[in-house]
């Protein structure tokens, strides 16, 4: 009995799988709408869409795309073979032959990015012809089908914005729109390829008959006519592609073909049409297919080059709410930081089974009550207030620190117990010996435990994200900074070489409120002064003046600070106080207005640096690449 049940289940699952793989996909192919009509249509479909994640009807979007792509590939191969034999193909076919590689690239990229985890999170339609498919794919199909595959970013944004006035899309759905539009365009191309394939088949039949008739054109006219009638007898109606191409081939030859042309005219008359009408209709269809194929290929290129980040933030209702941050910090953050906040809102919404909009609104409410930045309630202990406001209790549990040390303790204890057990069994040691062994094992076991826990954390837990400001208008005056290289200057050329590095850093980081300084120390010596000291000072001073003349624009941008030697009793030598650490300490004291320490020579107007807030320290062998200073700040 159990075997019968299992067999029945397997048969059902197999039939279901075959249905999913081979069924005819619902097609969406509609009238062309202008921008205003598109937005009205978006309102209509938003009211009709019923979504959920528990729909029993589930269909693989990747399988649908693969099926479309296989058909397009087959048509491309057939056209390629045909064009190698015959020079003429339809204009739409030429578009496909010339741009097939673009479709291929898009399919590869979609396969890489459309992960199962991401796909399963998208809300699916629970009714309609696209039941079981993601709602956002249905939206993309509607946009593509009602624009014949040709639209701009304004139309796209207007369409989605109108839809969201009736039904809001999640952040995941908004991010999926470009991919879904590309998949919809591939489906649109498949529809055009069906028409191309049908037309090419009719052309091929017409070519075959024309060649057959022309090969016998030396026969009597009545014999040729009989042959034509026999070949066309099975045709209930003459297809426009077939008739137009056949007539076009036959009219290129002499009067002996005239009876056949007259017969075709009669057949067309029976269909209540004329050669002129089918020629006009065929040319119109070819032009329409050419436009559709051209639109789709062009839009695939367009979507690939689109900066979706800006459009996403324009469409995201969560983004618009978070921009109401009472402290005003959120709008000034860079994109990655804003995105991390939105992801945290999305994660909370999924965990608490509420909408992202509700989480975002409650977050703003919390921040307004205490006039704080919204980040405090997303990433800090203040999250408890946010959860309470949403209506969920806060469970503290283990802190990260407690969990970290507890894990180390457990692993270290396990290692010690294993080794102590081995020592006892192998040597039958006494209690005192066991205690001594445990003390000896404590440090290495702890080290091993720390290494194991750190390795697990690095590979399992993502690193903490540090939110950043964008500083889109450059470094502001209140965040002025100075880039310094503390170095031991052994000769005049080494000073010039380091100042040239600072010039390179300036060219890569041209900012109004960014300055550059070399902090120099003499090499250690037996006396306070040494030969060559003044050469170092002279070379550095000359180079700093040259750089300020070239780049200063009325104020000093490059500086040189050099310290005198002081006697070190520990080293019994004359040297720069505390070397690099001392140079940075005294430089910061100088900026704070606490005296110039042991700096004996300062080149450049140091009063300009009184408002400096940050010091970026660069080693002599480190590079400061393009706009890195702004990103660091």
Coordinates of C-alpha atoms in Angstrom, one line a residue:
X1 CA 0.0 0.0 0.0
X2 CA 2.8 2.4 0.9
X3 CA 4.5 1.6 -2.4
X4 CA 1.4 2.5 -4.3
X5 CA 1.1 5.9 -2.4
X6 CA 4.8 6.7 -3.1
X7 CA 4.3 5.8 -6.8
X8 CA 1.2 8.0 -7.0
X9 CA 3.0 10.9 -5.4
X10 CA 6.0 10.5 -7.8
X11 CA 3.7 10.4 -10.8
X12 CA 2.0 13.6 -9.7
X13 CA 5.2 15.4 -9.1
X14 CA 6.6 14.3 -12.4
X15 CA 3.5 15.5 -14.3
X16 CA 3.6 18.8 -12.4
X17 CA 7.2 19.3 -13.3
X18 CA 6.5 18.6 -17.0
X19 CA 3.6 21.0 -16.8
X20 CA 5.9 23.7 -15.5
X21 CA 8.6 23.1 -18.0
X22 CA 6.5 22.6 -21.2
X23 CA 3.3 24.6 -20.7
X24 CA 2.5 27.5 -22.9
X25 CA 3.4 30.7 -21.1
X26 CA 0.8 33.4 -20.9
X27 CA 1.6 36.2 -23.3
X28 CA 1.2 39.9 -22.6
X29 CA 1.1 41.9 -25.8
X30 CA -1.0 45.1 -25.9
X31 CA -1.7 48.5 -27.5
X32 CA 0.9 51.3 -27.4
X33 CA 0.2 53.9 -24.8
X34 CA 1.7 57.4 -24.3
X35 CA 3.1 58.6 -20.9
X36 CA -0.3 59.8 -19.5
X37 CA -2.1 56.7 -20.6
X38 CA 0.7 54.5 -19.2
X39 CA 0.2 56.1 -15.7
X40 CA -3.5 55.6 -15.9
X41 CA -2.9 51.9 -16.8
X42 CA -0.5 51.5 -13.9
X43 CA -3.3 52.7 -11.5
X44 CA -5.7 50.1 -13.0
X45 CA -3.3 47.1 -12.8
X46 CA -2.2 48.1 -9.2
X47 CA -5.9 47.8 -8.2
X48 CA -6.2 44.4 -9.7
X49 CA -2.9 42.8 -8.5
X50 CA -3.4 40.5 -5.5
X51 CA 0.0 39.4 -4.0
X52 CA 1.4 37.1 -1.4
X53 CA 4.3 34.7 -0.8
X54 CA 2.2 31.6 0.0
X55 CA 0.7 31.1 -3.4
X56 CA 0.5 27.4 -4.4
X57 CA 1.0 28.4 -8.0
X58 CA 4.7 28.9 -8.3
X59 CA 6.5 29.3 -11.6
X60 CA 10.2 29.7 -12.3
X61 CA 11.0 33.0 -13.9
X62 CA 14.5 31.7 -14.9
X63 CA 12.9 28.7 -16.7
X64 CA 10.6 31.1 -18.6
X65 CA 13.5 33.3 -19.6
X66 CA 15.6 30.2 -20.7
X67 CA 12.7 29.0 -22.8
X68 CA 12.5 32.4 -24.5
X69 CA 16.2 32.5 -25.0
X70 CA 16.3 29.0 -26.6
X71 CA 13.7 30.1 -29.1
X72 CA 15.6 33.3 -29.9
X73 CA 18.8 31.3 -30.3
X74 CA 17.2 28.8 -32.7
X75 CA 15.8 31.6 -34.8
X76 CA 19.2 33.3 -34.8
X77 CA 20.9 30.1 -36.0
X78 CA 18.3 29.6 -38.8
X79 CA 18.7 33.2 -40.0
X80 CA 22.5 32.9 -39.9
X81 CA 22.4 29.8 -42.1
X82 CA 19.8 31.4 -44.4
X83 CA 21.8 34.7 -44.8
X84 CA 24.9 32.7 -45.7
X85 CA 23.0 31.2 -48.7
X86 CA 20.7 34.1 -49.5
X87 CA 21.8 37.7 -49.2
X88 CA 18.3 39.0 -48.3
X89 CA 16.7 38.8 -44.8
X90 CA 14.0 41.0 -43.3
X91 CA 15.2 44.2 -41.6
X92 CA 14.1 42.9 -38.2
X93 CA 16.2 39.7 -38.8
X94 CA 19.2 42.0 -39.6
X95 CA 18.8 43.6 -36.2
X96 CA 18.8 40.2 -34.5
X97 CA 21.9 39.0 -36.5
X98 CA 23.8 42.1 -35.6
X99 CA 22.9 42.3 -31.9
X100 CA 22.4 38.8 -30.7
X101 CA 25.5 39.1 -28.6
X102 CA 23.8 41.8 -26.5
X103 CA 20.9 39.4 -25.7
X104 CA 23.3 36.7 -24.9
X105 CA 25.3 38.9 -22.5
X106 CA 22.1 40.0 -20.7
X107 CA 20.9 36.5 -20.2
X108 CA 24.3 35.5 -18.7
X109 CA 24.1 38.5 -16.3
X110 CA 20.6 37.7 -15.3
X111 CA 21.5 34.1 -14.5
X112 CA 24.3 35.3 -12.3
X113 CA 22.3 37.8 -10.4
X114 CA 18.9 36.1 -10.0
X115 CA 19.6 33.9 -7.0
X116 CA 16.9 31.6 -5.6
X117 CA 17.0 33.3 -2.2
X118 CA 16.4 36.7 -3.7
X119 CA 13.7 35.4 -6.1
X120 CA 11.7 33.6 -3.4
X121 CA 11.6 36.8 -1.3
X122 CA 9.7 38.7 -4.1
X123 CA 5.9 38.9 -3.6
X124 CA 4.0 36.8 -6.2
X125 CA 0.7 37.3 -7.9
X126 CA -2.2 35.1 -6.6
X127 CA -4.5 35.5 -9.6
X128 CA -4.5 36.4 -13.3
X129 CA -2.6 35.1 -16.3
X130 CA 0.7 35.6 -14.5
X131 CA -0.4 33.8 -11.3
X132 CA 2.7 32.5 -9.5
X133 CA 5.1 34.9 -11.0
X134 CA 6.6 37.9 -9.1
X135 CA 4.4 41.0 -9.2
X136 CA 7.3 43.2 -10.3
X137 CA 7.8 41.0 -13.4
X138 CA 4.1 41.6 -14.3
X139 CA 4.7 45.3 -13.9
X140 CA 7.8 45.1 -16.2
X141 CA 5.8 43.1 -18.8
X142 CA 3.1 45.7 -18.8
X143 CA 5.6 48.6 -19.3
X144 CA 7.4 46.8 -22.2
X145 CA 4.3 45.6 -24.0
X146 CA 2.5 49.0 -23.8
X147 CA 5.6 50.8 -25.2
X148 CA 6.6 48.3 -27.8
X149 CA 9.9 47.9 -25.9
X150 CA 10.9 51.6 -26.2
X151 CA 10.7 53.9 -23.1
X152 CA 12.9 56.4 -21.3
X153 CA 13.7 56.8 -17.6
X154 CA 10.9 59.4 -17.1
X155 CA 8.2 57.0 -18.5
X156 CA 9.6 54.2 -16.4
X157 CA 9.6 56.3 -13.2
X158 CA 6.2 57.7 -13.9
X159 CA 4.7 54.3 -14.5
X160 CA 6.1 52.8 -11.2
X161 CA 5.3 56.0 -9.3
X162 CA 1.7 55.8 -10.5
X163 CA 1.5 52.1 -9.5
X164 CA 2.8 52.9 -6.0
X165 CA 0.0 55.4 -5.3
X166 CA -2.2 52.4 -5.1
X167 CA 0.1 49.6 -4.0
X168 CA 3.6 50.2 -2.5
X169 CA 6.5 48.0 -3.7
X170 CA 9.1 46.6 -1.3
X171 CA 12.7 47.7 -1.5
X172 CA 13.6 44.2 -2.9
X173 CA 11.0 44.7 -5.7
X174 CA 12.4 48.2 -6.5
X175 CA 15.9 46.8 -6.8
X176 CA 14.6 44.0 -9.0
X177 CA 12.9 46.3 -11.6
X178 CA 15.9 46.7 -14.0
X179 CA 16.4 42.9 -14.1
X180 CA 12.7 42.2 -14.6
X181 CA 12.5 44.8 -17.4
X182 CA 15.5 43.1 -19.1
X183 CA 13.7 39.7 -18.8
X184 CA 10.5 41.3 -20.2
X185 CA 12.4 42.8 -23.1
X186 CA 13.9 39.3 -23.9
X187 CA 10.3 38.0 -23.9
X188 CA 9.3 40.8 -26.2
X189 CA 12.1 39.9 -28.6
X190 CA 10.9 36.3 -28.5
X191 CA 7.5 37.5 -29.8
X192 CA 9.1 39.4 -32.6
X193 CA 11.3 36.3 -33.4
X194 CA 8.1 34.3 -33.8
X195 CA 6.9 36.7 -36.5
X196 CA 10.4 36.7 -38.1
X197 CA 10.5 32.9 -38.1
X198 CA 7.1 32.6 -39.7
X199 CA 7.9 35.2 -42.3
X200 CA 11.2 33.5 -43.1
X201 CA 9.5 30.2 -43.5
X202 CA 7.0 31.8 -46.0
X203 CA 10.0 33.4 -47.8
X204 CA 11.7 30.0 -48.0
X205 CA 8.6 28.3 -49.4
X206 CA 8.2 31.2 -52.0
X207 CA 11.9 30.9 -52.9
X208 CA 11.6 27.1 -53.4
X209 CA 8.5 27.5 -55.7
X210 CA 10.0 30.4 -57.6
X211 CA 13.2 28.4 -58.3
X212 CA 11.2 25.4 -59.3
X213 CA 9.0 27.4 -61.8
X214 CA 12.0 29.4 -63.2
X215 CA 13.9 26.2 -63.8
X216 CA 11.0 25.1 -66.2
X217 CA 10.3 28.5 -67.8
X218 CA 11.3 27.2 -71.2
X219 CA 8.3 24.9 -71.1
X220 CA 4.9 25.8 -72.6
X221 CA 3.0 28.5 -70.6
X222 CA 0.1 26.0 -69.9
X223 CA 2.5 23.5 -68.4
X224 CA 4.1 26.1 -66.2
X225 CA 0.6 27.2 -65.1
X226 CA -0.3 23.6 -64.3
X227 CA 2.8 23.2 -62.2
X228 CA 2.0 26.4 -60.3
X229 CA -1.6 25.4 -59.6
X230 CA -0.5 22.0 -58.4
X231 CA 2.1 23.5 -56.0
X232 CA -0.3 26.1 -54.6
X233 CA -3.4 23.8 -54.6
X234 CA -3.0 22.9 -50.9
X235 CA -3.0 26.6 -49.8
X236 CA -6.3 27.7 -48.5
X237 CA -5.1 31.3 -48.5
X238 CA -1.9 33.0 -49.7
X239 CA 0.1 34.4 -46.8
X240 CA 1.1 38.0 -47.4
X241 CA 4.9 37.2 -46.8
X242 CA 4.6 34.2 -49.2
X243 CA 2.7 36.0 -51.9
X244 CA 4.7 39.3 -51.8
X245 CA 8.1 37.4 -52.0
X246 CA 6.9 35.0 -54.8
X247 CA 5.5 37.8 -56.9
X248 CA 8.6 39.9 -56.4
X249 CA 10.8 37.0 -57.6
X250 CA 8.6 36.2 -60.6
X251 CA 8.2 39.8 -61.8
X252 CA 11.9 39.9 -62.4
X253 CA 11.6 37.5 -65.4
X254 CA 10.0 37.6 -68.9
X255 CA 6.6 37.4 -70.3
X256 CA 6.5 33.6 -70.1
X257 CA 5.8 33.9 -66.4
X258 CA 2.8 36.2 -67.0
X259 CA 0.1 33.4 -66.7
X260 CA 1.4 32.4 -63.3
X261 CA 1.3 36.0 -62.1
X262 CA -2.2 36.3 -63.5
X263 CA -3.2 33.1 -61.6
X264 CA -1.8 34.5 -58.3
X265 CA -3.8 37.7 -58.9
X266 CA -7.0 35.6 -59.3
X267 CA -6.2 33.6 -56.1
X268 CA -5.7 36.9 -54.2
X269 CA -9.0 38.3 -55.7
X270 CA -10.8 35.3 -54.2
X271 CA -9.3 36.3 -50.8
X272 CA -10.8 39.8 -51.4
X273 CA -7.3 41.4 -51.7
X274 CA -4.8 42.4 -54.4
X275 CA -1.0 42.1 -55.0
X276 CA -0.7 45.8 -54.0
X277 CA -2.6 45.2 -50.8
X278 CA -0.5 42.2 -49.6
X279 CA 2.7 44.1 -50.6
X280 CA 1.7 47.1 -48.6
X281 CA 0.6 44.8 -45.7
X282 CA 3.9 42.8 -45.8
X283 CA 6.0 46.0 -45.9
X284 CA 4.0 47.4 -43.0
X285 CA 4.5 44.2 -40.9
X286 CA 8.2 44.2 -41.7
X287 CA 8.6 47.8 -40.6
X288 CA 6.6 47.1 -37.4
X289 CA 8.9 44.1 -36.6
X290 CA 12.0 46.1 -37.4
X291 CA 10.8 48.9 -35.0
X292 CA 9.9 46.4 -32.2
X293 CA 13.2 44.6 -32.5
X294 CA 15.2 47.8 -32.7
X295 CA 13.3 49.2 -29.6
X296 CA 14.0 46.1 -27.6
X297 CA 17.7 45.9 -28.4
X298 CA 18.1 49.7 -27.7
X299 CA 16.2 49.4 -24.4
X300 CA 18.4 46.5 -23.3
X301 CA 21.5 48.7 -23.9
X302 CA 19.7 51.6 -22.1
X303 CA 18.8 49.6 -19.0
X304 CA 22.4 48.3 -18.8
X305 CA 23.8 51.8 -18.7
X306 CA 21.2 53.2 -16.3
X307 CA 22.3 54.4 -12.8
X308 CA 19.6 52.7 -10.9
X309 CA 20.8 54.0 -7.5
X310 CA 19.4 57.4 -8.2
X311 CA 16.1 56.1 -9.6
X312 CA 15.7 53.7 -6.7
X313 CA 16.0 56.5 -4.2
X314 CA 13.5 58.5 -6.2
X315 CA 11.0 55.7 -6.1
X316 CA 11.6 54.4 -2.6
X317 CA 8.9 55.5 -0.1
X318 CA 11.2 54.3 2.7
X319 CA 14.0 56.6 1.5
X320 CA 11.6 59.6 1.4
X321 CA 10.6 58.9 5.0
X322 CA 14.2 58.4 6.3
X323 CA 15.2 61.7 4.7
X324 CA 13.0 63.4 7.4
X325 CA 15.8 62.6 9.9
X326 CA 15.3 65.4 12.5
X327 CA 19.1 65.8 12.9
X328 CA 19.4 66.3 9.1
X329 CA 22.4 63.8 8.9
X330 CA 20.8 61.1 6.8
X331 CA 20.3 63.1 3.5
X332 CA 24.0 64.1 3.7
X333 CA 25.3 60.5 4.0
X334 CA 26.8 58.7 1.0
X335 CA 24.8 56.1 -0.9
X336 CA 26.3 53.0 0.8
X337 CA 25.5 54.4 4.2
X338 CA 21.9 55.2 3.3
X339 CA 21.6 51.8 1.7
X340 CA 22.8 50.1 4.9
X341 CA 20.0 52.0 6.9
X342 CA 17.4 50.9 4.3
X343 CA 18.6 47.3 4.5
X344 CA 18.3 47.4 8.3
X345 CA 14.7 48.8 8.0
X346 CA 13.9 46.0 5.5
X347 CA 15.5 43.3 7.9
X348 CA 13.5 44.6 10.8
X349 CA 10.2 44.6 8.8
X350 CA 10.7 41.0 7.8
X351 CA 11.6 39.9 11.3
X352 CA 8.7 41.7 12.9
X353 CA 6.3 40.8 10.0
X354 CA 5.3 44.5 9.5
X355 CA 5.7 46.8 6.5
X356 CA 8.9 48.7 5.8
X357 CA 6.8 51.9 5.8
X358 CA 5.6 51.2 9.3
X359 CA 9.2 50.7 10.6
X360 CA 10.4 53.8 8.8
X361 CA 7.6 56.0 10.2
X362 CA 8.1 54.7 13.8
X363 CA 11.8 55.3 13.4
X364 CA 11.2 58.9 12.6
X365 CA 8.8 59.3 15.5
X366 CA 11.5 58.0 17.9
X367 CA 14.1 60.3 16.5
X368 CA 11.8 63.4 16.7
X369 CA 10.9 62.7 20.4
X370 CA 14.6 63.2 21.4
X371 CA 15.8 65.1 18.3
X372 CA 18.4 62.5 17.6
X373 CA 19.8 60.9 14.5
X374 CA 17.7 57.9 13.3
X375 CA 20.9 55.7 13.3
X376 CA 20.7 55.6 17.2
X377 CA 17.4 53.6 17.0
X378 CA 18.6 51.2 14.2
X379 CA 22.1 50.2 15.4
X380 CA 22.4 51.2 19.1
X381 CA 20.8 50.3 22.4
X382 CA 18.0 52.8 21.6
X383 CA 16.6 50.1 19.2
X384 CA 14.5 49.0 22.2
X385 CA 12.5 52.2 22.0
X386 CA 11.8 51.6 18.3
X387 CA 10.7 48.0 18.9
X388 CA 8.4 49.1 21.7
X389 CA 6.9 51.7 19.5
X390 CA 6.2 49.2 16.8
X391 CA 4.6 46.9 19.4
X392 CA 7.3 44.2 20.0
X393 CA 9.1 43.5 23.2
X394 CA 12.8 43.8 23.5
X395 CA 14.8 40.7 24.4
X396 CA 18.4 41.5 25.4
X397 CA 19.9 38.0 25.5
X398 CA 23.7 37.6 25.5
X399 CA 25.7 40.7 24.5
X400 CA 28.2 40.2 21.8
X401 CA 31.1 40.6 24.2
X402 CA 29.7 38.0 26.6
X403 CA 29.1 35.6 23.8
X404 CA 32.6 36.1 22.5
X405 CA 34.3 35.4 25.8
X406 CA 31.9 32.5 26.6
X407 CA 32.8 30.8 23.3
X408 CA 36.5 31.2 24.1
X409 CA 36.0 29.7 27.5
X410 CA 34.1 26.7 26.3
X411 CA 36.6 25.9 23.5
X412 CA 39.6 26.3 25.8
X413 CA 38.0 24.2 28.5
X414 CA 37.2 21.5 25.9
X415 CA 40.8 21.4 24.7
X416 CA 42.2 21.2 28.3
X417 CA 39.8 18.4 29.2
X418 CA 40.8 16.4 26.2
X419 CA 44.5 16.8 26.9
X420 CA 44.2 16.2 30.6
X421 CA 42.2 13.0 29.9
X422 CA 45.0 11.9 27.5
X423 CA 47.7 12.7 30.1
X424 CA 45.8 10.8 32.9
X425 CA 45.2 7.7 30.8
X426 CA 48.7 7.5 29.4
X427 CA 50.7 8.3 32.6
X428 CA 48.2 7.8 35.4
X429 CA 49.3 11.1 37.0
X430 CA 48.1 12.3 40.4
X431 CA 45.9 15.3 41.3
X432 CA 48.8 17.6 41.9
X433 CA 50.4 16.7 38.5
X434 CA 47.1 17.1 36.8
X435 CA 46.7 20.7 38.3
X436 CA 50.2 21.6 37.1
X437 CA 49.5 20.2 33.6
X438 CA 46.3 22.3 33.6
X439 CA 48.2 25.5 34.5
X440 CA 50.7 24.8 31.8
X441 CA 48.0 24.1 29.2
X442 CA 45.9 27.2 30.1
X443 CA 47.8 29.7 27.9
X444 CA 48.2 27.6 24.7
X445 CA 44.6 26.3 25.0
X446 CA 43.4 29.9 25.4
X447 CA 45.4 31.0 22.4
X448 CA 44.0 28.2 20.3
X449 CA 40.5 29.0 21.4
X450 CA 40.9 32.7 20.6
X451 CA 42.2 31.8 17.1
X452 CA 39.3 29.4 16.4
X453 CA 36.7 31.9 17.6
X454 CA 38.3 34.8 15.6
X455 CA 38.5 32.6 12.5
X456 CA 34.8 31.7 12.8
X457 CA 33.7 35.3 13.4
X458 CA 35.7 36.6 10.4
X459 CA 34.1 33.9 8.1
X460 CA 30.6 34.0 9.5
X461 CA 29.8 37.5 10.8
X462 CA 30.0 40.4 8.3
X463 CA 32.2 43.3 9.4
X464 CA 30.6 46.3 11.1
X465 CA 29.7 49.0 8.7
X466 CA 30.8 52.6 9.4
X467 CA 28.3 55.1 8.1
X468 CA 29.8 58.0 6.2
X469 CA 28.9 61.5 5.0
X470 CA 29.1 62.1 1.3
X471 CA 30.6 65.6 1.3
X472 CA 29.3 66.0 -2.2
X473 CA 30.4 69.6 -2.3
X474 CA 33.9 68.9 -1.1
X475 CA 35.5 69.1 2.3
X476 CA 33.7 71.9 4.3
X477 CA 35.7 74.4 6.3
X478 CA 34.6 72.9 9.6
X479 CA 36.1 69.6 8.6
X480 CA 39.4 71.0 7.3
X481 CA 42.3 68.5 7.3
X482 CA 46.0 68.2 6.8
X483 CA 47.8 65.3 5.3
X484 CA 51.2 64.8 6.9
X485 CA 54.2 62.6 6.3
X486 CA 56.4 62.1 9.4
X487 CA 59.9 61.1 8.1
X488 CA 63.5 60.9 9.0
X489 CA 65.4 63.2 6.5
X490 CA 68.9 62.0 6.0
X491 CA 69.8 64.3 3.0
X492 CA 68.3 67.1 1.0
X493 CA 67.1 64.9 -1.9
X494 CA 65.0 62.8 0.5
X495 CA 63.1 65.9 1.6
X496 CA 62.4 67.0 -2.0
X497 CA 61.3 63.4 -2.9
X498 CA 58.7 63.4 -0.1
X499 CA 57.5 66.8 -1.0
X500 CA 57.0 65.6 -4.6
X501 CA 54.8 62.8 -3.1
X502 CA 52.7 65.4 -1.3
X503 CA 52.3 67.2 -4.6
X504 CA 51.1 64.0 -6.2
X505 CA 48.6 63.5 -3.3
X506 CA 47.3 67.1 -3.8
X507 CA 46.8 66.5 -7.5
X508 CA 44.7 63.4 -6.7
X509 CA 42.8 65.2 -3.9
X510 CA 42.2 68.8 -5.0
X511 CA 40.1 70.2 -2.1
X512 CA 39.9 73.8 -0.8
X513 CA 40.2 72.8 2.9
X514 CA 42.9 70.1 2.5
X515 CA 46.5 70.9 3.3
X516 CA 49.8 69.0 3.1
X517 CA 52.8 69.0 5.4
X518 CA 56.1 67.2 5.8
X519 CA 57.2 66.6 9.4
X520 CA 61.0 66.2 9.3
X521 CA 63.5 64.8 11.8
X522 CA 67.3 64.7 11.5
X523 CA 69.0 61.3 11.8
X524 CA 70.5 60.4 15.2
X525 CA 73.9 61.9 15.9
X526 CA 76.5 62.2 18.6
X527 CA 76.0 66.0 18.7
X528 CA 73.1 68.4 18.3
X529 CA 74.2 69.7 15.0
X530 CA 75.7 67.8 12.0
X531 CA 77.1 68.7 8.6
X532 CA 74.4 68.7 5.9
X533 CA 71.6 69.7 8.3
X534 CA 71.2 73.2 6.7
X535 CA 71.2 71.6 3.2
X536 CA 68.1 69.6 4.1
X537 CA 66.3 72.7 5.4
X538 CA 67.3 74.8 2.4
X539 CA 66.1 72.1 -0.1
X540 CA 62.8 71.6 1.7
X541 CA 62.1 75.3 2.1
X542 CA 62.8 76.0 -1.6
X543 CA 60.5 73.2 -2.7
X544 CA 57.6 74.2 -0.4
X545 CA 57.8 77.8 -1.7
X546 CA 57.8 76.5 -5.3
X547 CA 54.7 74.3 -4.6
X548 CA 52.8 77.2 -2.9
X549 CA 53.5 79.5 -5.8
X550 CA 52.2 76.9 -8.2
X551 CA 49.1 75.7 -6.3
X552 CA 48.5 78.0 -3.4
X553 CA 46.0 80.4 -5.1
X554 CA 46.8 83.2 -2.6
X555 CA 47.3 81.1 0.5
X556 CA 49.8 78.4 1.6
X557 CA 48.8 74.9 1.0
X558 CA 52.1 73.1 1.5
X559 CA 54.1 73.2 4.8
X560 CA 57.4 72.0 6.2
X561 CA 57.9 71.4 9.9
X562 CA 61.3 70.3 11.1
X563 CA 62.4 69.4 14.6
X564 CA 65.7 70.0 16.3
X565 CA 67.6 67.2 18.0
X566 CA 67.3 66.7 21.7
X567 CA 69.5 64.6 23.9
X568 CA 68.1 61.1 24.8
X569 CA 69.6 59.8 28.0
X570 CA 68.3 56.3 27.3
X571 CA 69.9 56.2 23.8
X572 CA 72.9 58.4 24.8
X573 CA 72.4 60.2 21.5
X574 CA 71.0 63.4 20.0
X575 CA 67.7 62.6 18.1
X576 CA 64.2 63.7 17.4
X577 CA 62.1 63.5 20.6
X578 CA 60.2 60.2 20.6
X579 CA 60.8 59.9 16.9
X580 CA 57.6 59.5 14.7
X581 CA 55.2 59.3 17.7
X582 CA 56.8 62.4 19.2
X583 CA 56.6 64.3 15.8
X584 CA 52.8 63.6 15.5
X585 CA 52.2 64.5 19.2
X586 CA 54.0 67.8 19.0
X587 CA 52.3 68.6 15.6
X588 CA 48.9 68.1 17.2
X589 CA 49.9 70.2 20.2
X590 CA 51.0 73.0 17.7
X591 CA 47.6 72.8 15.9
X592 CA 45.8 73.1 19.3
X593 CA 47.8 76.2 20.1
X594 CA 49.9 74.7 22.9
X595 CA 53.3 75.8 21.6
X596 CA 55.6 74.6 18.8
X597 CA 57.5 72.0 20.9
X598 CA 60.8 71.1 19.4
X599 CA 60.1 72.4 15.9
X600 CA 63.0 74.6 15.0
X601 CA 61.9 75.5 11.5
X602 CA 58.4 76.0 10.1
X603 CA 57.9 76.9 6.4
X604 CA 54.4 78.2 5.5
X605 CA 51.9 80.3 7.3
X606 CA 50.9 77.9 10.1
X607 CA 48.1 80.2 11.3
X608 CA 46.1 78.9 8.3
X609 CA 46.0 75.5 10.1
X610 CA 44.4 76.7 13.3
X611 CA 40.9 75.5 12.1
X612 CA 42.2 72.1 11.1
X613 CA 40.0 69.3 12.6
X614 CA 41.6 66.2 11.2
X615 CA 45.2 65.0 10.6
X616 CA 45.7 62.3 8.0
X617 CA 49.0 60.5 8.6
X618 CA 50.7 58.9 5.6
X619 CA 53.8 56.8 5.7
X620 CA 56.5 57.5 3.2
X621 CA 55.7 54.3 1.3
X622 CA 51.9 54.8 1.4
X623 CA 49.7 56.3 -1.4
X624 CA 46.8 58.6 -1.2
X625 CA 44.7 57.8 -4.3
X626 CA 42.1 59.9 -6.0
X627 CA 39.5 61.4 -3.6
X628 CA 40.7 59.1 -0.7
X629 CA 41.1 62.1 1.7
X630 CA 37.4 63.1 1.3
X631 CA 36.3 59.5 1.7
X632 CA 38.4 59.1 4.9
X633 CA 36.9 62.3 6.4

